[in-house]
PDB file of C-alpha atoms in Angstrom:
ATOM      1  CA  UNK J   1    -123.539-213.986 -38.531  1.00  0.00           C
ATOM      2  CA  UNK J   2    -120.624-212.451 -40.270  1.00  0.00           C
ATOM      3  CA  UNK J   3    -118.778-209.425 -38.988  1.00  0.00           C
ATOM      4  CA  UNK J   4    -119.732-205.927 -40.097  1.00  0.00           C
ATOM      5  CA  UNK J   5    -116.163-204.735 -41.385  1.00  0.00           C
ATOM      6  CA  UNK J   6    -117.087-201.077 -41.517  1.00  0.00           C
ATOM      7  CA  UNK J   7    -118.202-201.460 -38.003  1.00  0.00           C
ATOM      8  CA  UNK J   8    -115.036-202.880 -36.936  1.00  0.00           C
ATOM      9  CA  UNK J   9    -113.417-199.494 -38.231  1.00  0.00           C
ATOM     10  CA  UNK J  10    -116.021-197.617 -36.781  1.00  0.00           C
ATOM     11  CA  UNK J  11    -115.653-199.093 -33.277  1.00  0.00           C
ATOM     12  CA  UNK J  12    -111.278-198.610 -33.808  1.00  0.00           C
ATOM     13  CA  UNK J  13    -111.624-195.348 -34.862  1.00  0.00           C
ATOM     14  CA  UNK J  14    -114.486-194.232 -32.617  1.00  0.00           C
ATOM     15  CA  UNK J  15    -111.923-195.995 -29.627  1.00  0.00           C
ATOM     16  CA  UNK J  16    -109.117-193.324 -30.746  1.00  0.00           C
ATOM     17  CA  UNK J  17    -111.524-190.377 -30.969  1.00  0.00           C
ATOM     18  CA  UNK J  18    -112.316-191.288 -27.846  1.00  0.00           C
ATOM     19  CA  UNK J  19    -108.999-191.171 -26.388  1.00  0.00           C
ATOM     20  CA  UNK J  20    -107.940-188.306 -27.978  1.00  0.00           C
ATOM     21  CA  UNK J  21    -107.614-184.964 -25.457  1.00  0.00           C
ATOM     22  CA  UNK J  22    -110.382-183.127 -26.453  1.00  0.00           C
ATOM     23  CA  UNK J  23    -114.338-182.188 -24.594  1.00  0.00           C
ATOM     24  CA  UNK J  24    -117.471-181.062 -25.521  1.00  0.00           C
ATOM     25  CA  UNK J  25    -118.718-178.257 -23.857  1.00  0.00           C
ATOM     26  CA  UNK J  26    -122.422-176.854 -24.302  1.00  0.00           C
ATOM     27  CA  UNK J  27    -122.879-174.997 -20.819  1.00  0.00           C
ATOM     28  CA  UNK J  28    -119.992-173.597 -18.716  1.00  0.00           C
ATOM     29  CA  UNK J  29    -120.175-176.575 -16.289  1.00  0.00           C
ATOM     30  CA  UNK J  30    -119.047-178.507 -19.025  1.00  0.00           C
ATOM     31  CA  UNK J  31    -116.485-176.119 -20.547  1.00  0.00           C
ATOM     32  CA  UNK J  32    -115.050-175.933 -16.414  1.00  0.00           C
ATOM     33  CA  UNK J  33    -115.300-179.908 -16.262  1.00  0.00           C
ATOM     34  CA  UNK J  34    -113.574-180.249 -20.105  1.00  0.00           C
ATOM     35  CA  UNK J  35    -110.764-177.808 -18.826  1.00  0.00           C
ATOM     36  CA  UNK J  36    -109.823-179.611 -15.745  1.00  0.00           C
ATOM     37  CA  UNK J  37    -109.995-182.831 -17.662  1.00  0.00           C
ATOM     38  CA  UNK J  38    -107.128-181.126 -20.397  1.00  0.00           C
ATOM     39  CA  UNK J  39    -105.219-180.159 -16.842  1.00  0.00           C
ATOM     40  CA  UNK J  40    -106.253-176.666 -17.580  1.00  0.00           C
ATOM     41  CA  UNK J  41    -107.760-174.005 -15.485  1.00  0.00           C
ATOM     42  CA  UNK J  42    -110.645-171.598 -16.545  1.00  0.00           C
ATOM     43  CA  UNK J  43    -107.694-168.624 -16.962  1.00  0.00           C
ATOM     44  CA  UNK J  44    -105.384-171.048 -20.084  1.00  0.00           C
ATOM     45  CA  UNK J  45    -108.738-170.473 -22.262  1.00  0.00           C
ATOM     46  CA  UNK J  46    -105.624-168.911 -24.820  1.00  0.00           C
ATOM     47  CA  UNK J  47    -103.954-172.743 -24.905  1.00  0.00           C
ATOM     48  CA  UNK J  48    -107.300-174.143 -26.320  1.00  0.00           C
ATOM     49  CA  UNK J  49    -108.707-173.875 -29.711  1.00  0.00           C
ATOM     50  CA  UNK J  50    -112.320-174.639 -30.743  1.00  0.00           C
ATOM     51  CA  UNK J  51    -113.278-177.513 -32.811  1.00  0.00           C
ATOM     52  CA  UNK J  52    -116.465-179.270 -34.308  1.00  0.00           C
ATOM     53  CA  UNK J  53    -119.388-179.278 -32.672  1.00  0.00           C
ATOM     54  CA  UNK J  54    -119.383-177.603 -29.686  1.00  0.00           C
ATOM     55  CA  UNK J  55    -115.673-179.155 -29.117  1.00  0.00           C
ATOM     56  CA  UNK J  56    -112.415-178.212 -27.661  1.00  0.00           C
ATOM     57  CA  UNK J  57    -108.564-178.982 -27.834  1.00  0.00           C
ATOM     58  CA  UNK J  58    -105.496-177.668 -26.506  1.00  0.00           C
ATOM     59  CA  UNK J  59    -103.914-175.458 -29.333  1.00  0.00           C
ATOM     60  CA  UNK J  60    -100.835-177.898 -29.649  1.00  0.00           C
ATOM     61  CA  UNK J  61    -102.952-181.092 -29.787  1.00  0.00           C
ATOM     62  CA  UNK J  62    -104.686-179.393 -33.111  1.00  0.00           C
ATOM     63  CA  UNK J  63    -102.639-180.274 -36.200  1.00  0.00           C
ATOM     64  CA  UNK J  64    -102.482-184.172 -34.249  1.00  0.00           C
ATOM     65  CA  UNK J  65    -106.356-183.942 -34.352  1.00  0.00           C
ATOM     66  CA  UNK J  66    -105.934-182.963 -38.154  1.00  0.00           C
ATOM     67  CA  UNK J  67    -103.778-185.920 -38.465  1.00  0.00           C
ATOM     68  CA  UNK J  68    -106.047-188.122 -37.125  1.00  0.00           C
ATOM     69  CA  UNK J  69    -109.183-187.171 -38.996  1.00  0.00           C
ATOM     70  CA  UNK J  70    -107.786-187.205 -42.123  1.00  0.00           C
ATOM     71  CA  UNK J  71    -106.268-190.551 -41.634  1.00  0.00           C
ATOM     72  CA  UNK J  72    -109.280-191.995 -40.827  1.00  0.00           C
ATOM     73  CA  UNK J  73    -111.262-190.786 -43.749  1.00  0.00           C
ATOM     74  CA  UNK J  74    -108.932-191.984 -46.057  1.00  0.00           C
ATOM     75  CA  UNK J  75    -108.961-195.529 -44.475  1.00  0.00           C
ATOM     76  CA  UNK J  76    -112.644-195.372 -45.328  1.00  0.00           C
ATOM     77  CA  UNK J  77    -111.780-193.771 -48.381  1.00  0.00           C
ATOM     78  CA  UNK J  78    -109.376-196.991 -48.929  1.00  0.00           C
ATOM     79  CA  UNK J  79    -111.954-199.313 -48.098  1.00  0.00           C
ATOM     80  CA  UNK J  80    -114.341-198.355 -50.345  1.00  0.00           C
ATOM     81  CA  UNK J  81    -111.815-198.310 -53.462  1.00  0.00           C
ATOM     82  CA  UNK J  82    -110.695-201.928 -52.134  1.00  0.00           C
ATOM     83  CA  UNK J  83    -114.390-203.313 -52.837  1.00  0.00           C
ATOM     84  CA  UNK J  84    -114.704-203.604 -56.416  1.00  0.00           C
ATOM     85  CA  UNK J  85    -118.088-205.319 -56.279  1.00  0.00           C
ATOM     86  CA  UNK J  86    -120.016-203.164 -53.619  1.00  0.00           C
ATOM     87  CA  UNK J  87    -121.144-205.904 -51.905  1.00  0.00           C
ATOM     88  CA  UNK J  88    -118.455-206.716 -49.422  1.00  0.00           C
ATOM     89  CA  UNK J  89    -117.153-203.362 -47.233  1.00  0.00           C
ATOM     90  CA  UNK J  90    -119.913-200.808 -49.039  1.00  0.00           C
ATOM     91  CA  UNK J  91    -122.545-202.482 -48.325  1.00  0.00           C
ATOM     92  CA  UNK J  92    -121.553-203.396 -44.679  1.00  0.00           C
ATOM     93  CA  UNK J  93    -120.657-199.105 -44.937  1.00  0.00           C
ATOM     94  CA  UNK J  94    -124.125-198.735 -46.326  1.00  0.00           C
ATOM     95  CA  UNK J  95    -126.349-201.122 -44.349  1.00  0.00           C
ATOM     96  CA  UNK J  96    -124.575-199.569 -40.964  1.00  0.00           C
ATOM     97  CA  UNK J  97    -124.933-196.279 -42.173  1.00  0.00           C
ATOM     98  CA  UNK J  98    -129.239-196.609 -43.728  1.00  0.00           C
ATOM     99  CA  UNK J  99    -130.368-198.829 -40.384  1.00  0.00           C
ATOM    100  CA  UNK J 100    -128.703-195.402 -38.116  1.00  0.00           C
ATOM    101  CA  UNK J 101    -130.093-192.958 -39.999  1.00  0.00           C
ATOM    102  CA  UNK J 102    -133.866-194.825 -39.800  1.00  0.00           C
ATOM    103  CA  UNK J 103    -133.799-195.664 -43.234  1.00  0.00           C
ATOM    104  CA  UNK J 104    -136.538-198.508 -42.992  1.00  0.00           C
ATOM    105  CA  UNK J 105    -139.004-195.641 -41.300  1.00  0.00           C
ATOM    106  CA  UNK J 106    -137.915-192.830 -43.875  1.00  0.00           C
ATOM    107  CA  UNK J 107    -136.842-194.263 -47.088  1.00  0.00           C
ATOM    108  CA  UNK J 108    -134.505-191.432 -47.587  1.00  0.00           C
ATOM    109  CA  UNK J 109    -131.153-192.525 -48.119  1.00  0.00           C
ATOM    110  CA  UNK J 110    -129.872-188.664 -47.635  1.00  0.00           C
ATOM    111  CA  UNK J 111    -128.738-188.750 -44.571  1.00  0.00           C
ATOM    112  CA  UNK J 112    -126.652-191.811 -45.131  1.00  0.00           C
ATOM    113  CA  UNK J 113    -124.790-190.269 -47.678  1.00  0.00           C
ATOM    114  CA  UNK J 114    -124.426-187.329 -45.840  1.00  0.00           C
ATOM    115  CA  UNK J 115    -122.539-189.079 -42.234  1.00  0.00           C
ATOM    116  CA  UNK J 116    -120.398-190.894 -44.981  1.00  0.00           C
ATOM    117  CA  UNK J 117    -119.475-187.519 -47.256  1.00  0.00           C
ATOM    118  CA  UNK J 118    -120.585-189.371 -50.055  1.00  0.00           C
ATOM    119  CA  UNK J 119    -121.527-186.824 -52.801  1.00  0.00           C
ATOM    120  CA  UNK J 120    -123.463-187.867 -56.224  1.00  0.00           C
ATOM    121  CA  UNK J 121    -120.432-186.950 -57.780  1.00  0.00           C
ATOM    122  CA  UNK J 122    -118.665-189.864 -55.641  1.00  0.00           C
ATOM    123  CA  UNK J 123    -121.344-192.008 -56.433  1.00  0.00           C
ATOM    124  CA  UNK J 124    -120.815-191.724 -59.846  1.00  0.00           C
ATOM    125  CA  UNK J 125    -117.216-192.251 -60.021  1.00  0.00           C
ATOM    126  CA  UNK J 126    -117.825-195.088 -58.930  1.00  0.00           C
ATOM    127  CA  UNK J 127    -120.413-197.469 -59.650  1.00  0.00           C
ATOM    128  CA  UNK J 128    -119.529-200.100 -56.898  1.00  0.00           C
ATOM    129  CA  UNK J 129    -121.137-197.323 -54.009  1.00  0.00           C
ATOM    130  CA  UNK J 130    -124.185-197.481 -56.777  1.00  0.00           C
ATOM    131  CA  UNK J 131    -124.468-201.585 -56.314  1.00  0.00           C
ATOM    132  CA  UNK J 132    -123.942-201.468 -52.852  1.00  0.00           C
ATOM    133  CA  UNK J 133    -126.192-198.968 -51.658  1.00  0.00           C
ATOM    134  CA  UNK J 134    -128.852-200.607 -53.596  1.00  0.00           C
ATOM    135  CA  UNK J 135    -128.066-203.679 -51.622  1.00  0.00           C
ATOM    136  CA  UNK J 136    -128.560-202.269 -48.681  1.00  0.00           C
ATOM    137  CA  UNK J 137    -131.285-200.632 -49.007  1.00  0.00           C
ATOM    138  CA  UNK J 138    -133.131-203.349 -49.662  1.00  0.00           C
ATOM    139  CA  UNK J 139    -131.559-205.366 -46.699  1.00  0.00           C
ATOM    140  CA  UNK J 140    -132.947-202.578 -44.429  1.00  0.00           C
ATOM    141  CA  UNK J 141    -136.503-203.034 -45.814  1.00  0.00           C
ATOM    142  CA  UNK J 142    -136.241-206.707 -45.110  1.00  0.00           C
ATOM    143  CA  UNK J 143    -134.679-205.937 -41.291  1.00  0.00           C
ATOM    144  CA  UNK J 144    -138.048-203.690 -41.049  1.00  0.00           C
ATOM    145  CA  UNK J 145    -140.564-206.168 -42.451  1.00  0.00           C
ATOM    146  CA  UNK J 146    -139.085-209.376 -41.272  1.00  0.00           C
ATOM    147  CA  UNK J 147    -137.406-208.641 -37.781  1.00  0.00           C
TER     148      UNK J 147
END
């Protein structure tokens, strides 16, 4: 089986999210637990900042957060502009992307797009994301039917 190269960025970037100093918090049990975990009590709420989704950060890590984000969407970014064809990286991207969003059960490719940022606009700039989502989706219907 070949590797999944957009998985293999998914799993390193995922790995330095991961590490990053930062909690979710949706209950103050969690926000207590998240605080202690930054080395913070319940009184430095002024030190943190709030994120996405229900996340937190100390102010100072913030702009390293930033950093981090933006880096990784451009290596994704960078991928996709290295595959001329669609059917190396963006498809990998896009086959990843349509089997975790349920794809084969849905046939709606929306949601895809929309955990990748990938407007129509994108799309048609370039006509590689066209080829290789096509791919895909048929590869998913296959997965379905044929185990």
């Amino acid at each position: 089986m070949s590797t999944n190269q957009y998985q293999e960025m998914r799993n390193r970037q995922q790995a330095e999210i991961n590490a990053f100093p930062m909690f979710f918090a949706f209950n103050k049990q969690q926000f207590a637990e998240g605080m202690r975990t930054l080395g913070l009590s319940l009184s430095d709420t002024c030190q943190i900042c709030s994120i996405f989704g229900g996340g937190y950060c100390r102010k100072s890590d913030a702009a390293k957060l930033d950093e981090m984000l933006a880096r990784h969407r451009k290596e994704l970014e960078d991928a996709i502009s290295s595959d001329k064809t669609g059917k190396g990286f963006i498809f990998d991207m896009f086959l990843q992307e349509l089997e975790n969003h349920e794809y084969s059960y849905t046939g709606d490719v929306q949601e895809a797009l929309d955990a990748l940022g990938i407007t129509p606009q994108y799309m048609e700039a370039m006509p590689q994301l066209m080829t290789g989502l096509s791919l895909a989706c048929n590869k998913a219907m296959q997965h379905d039917c044929f185990g």
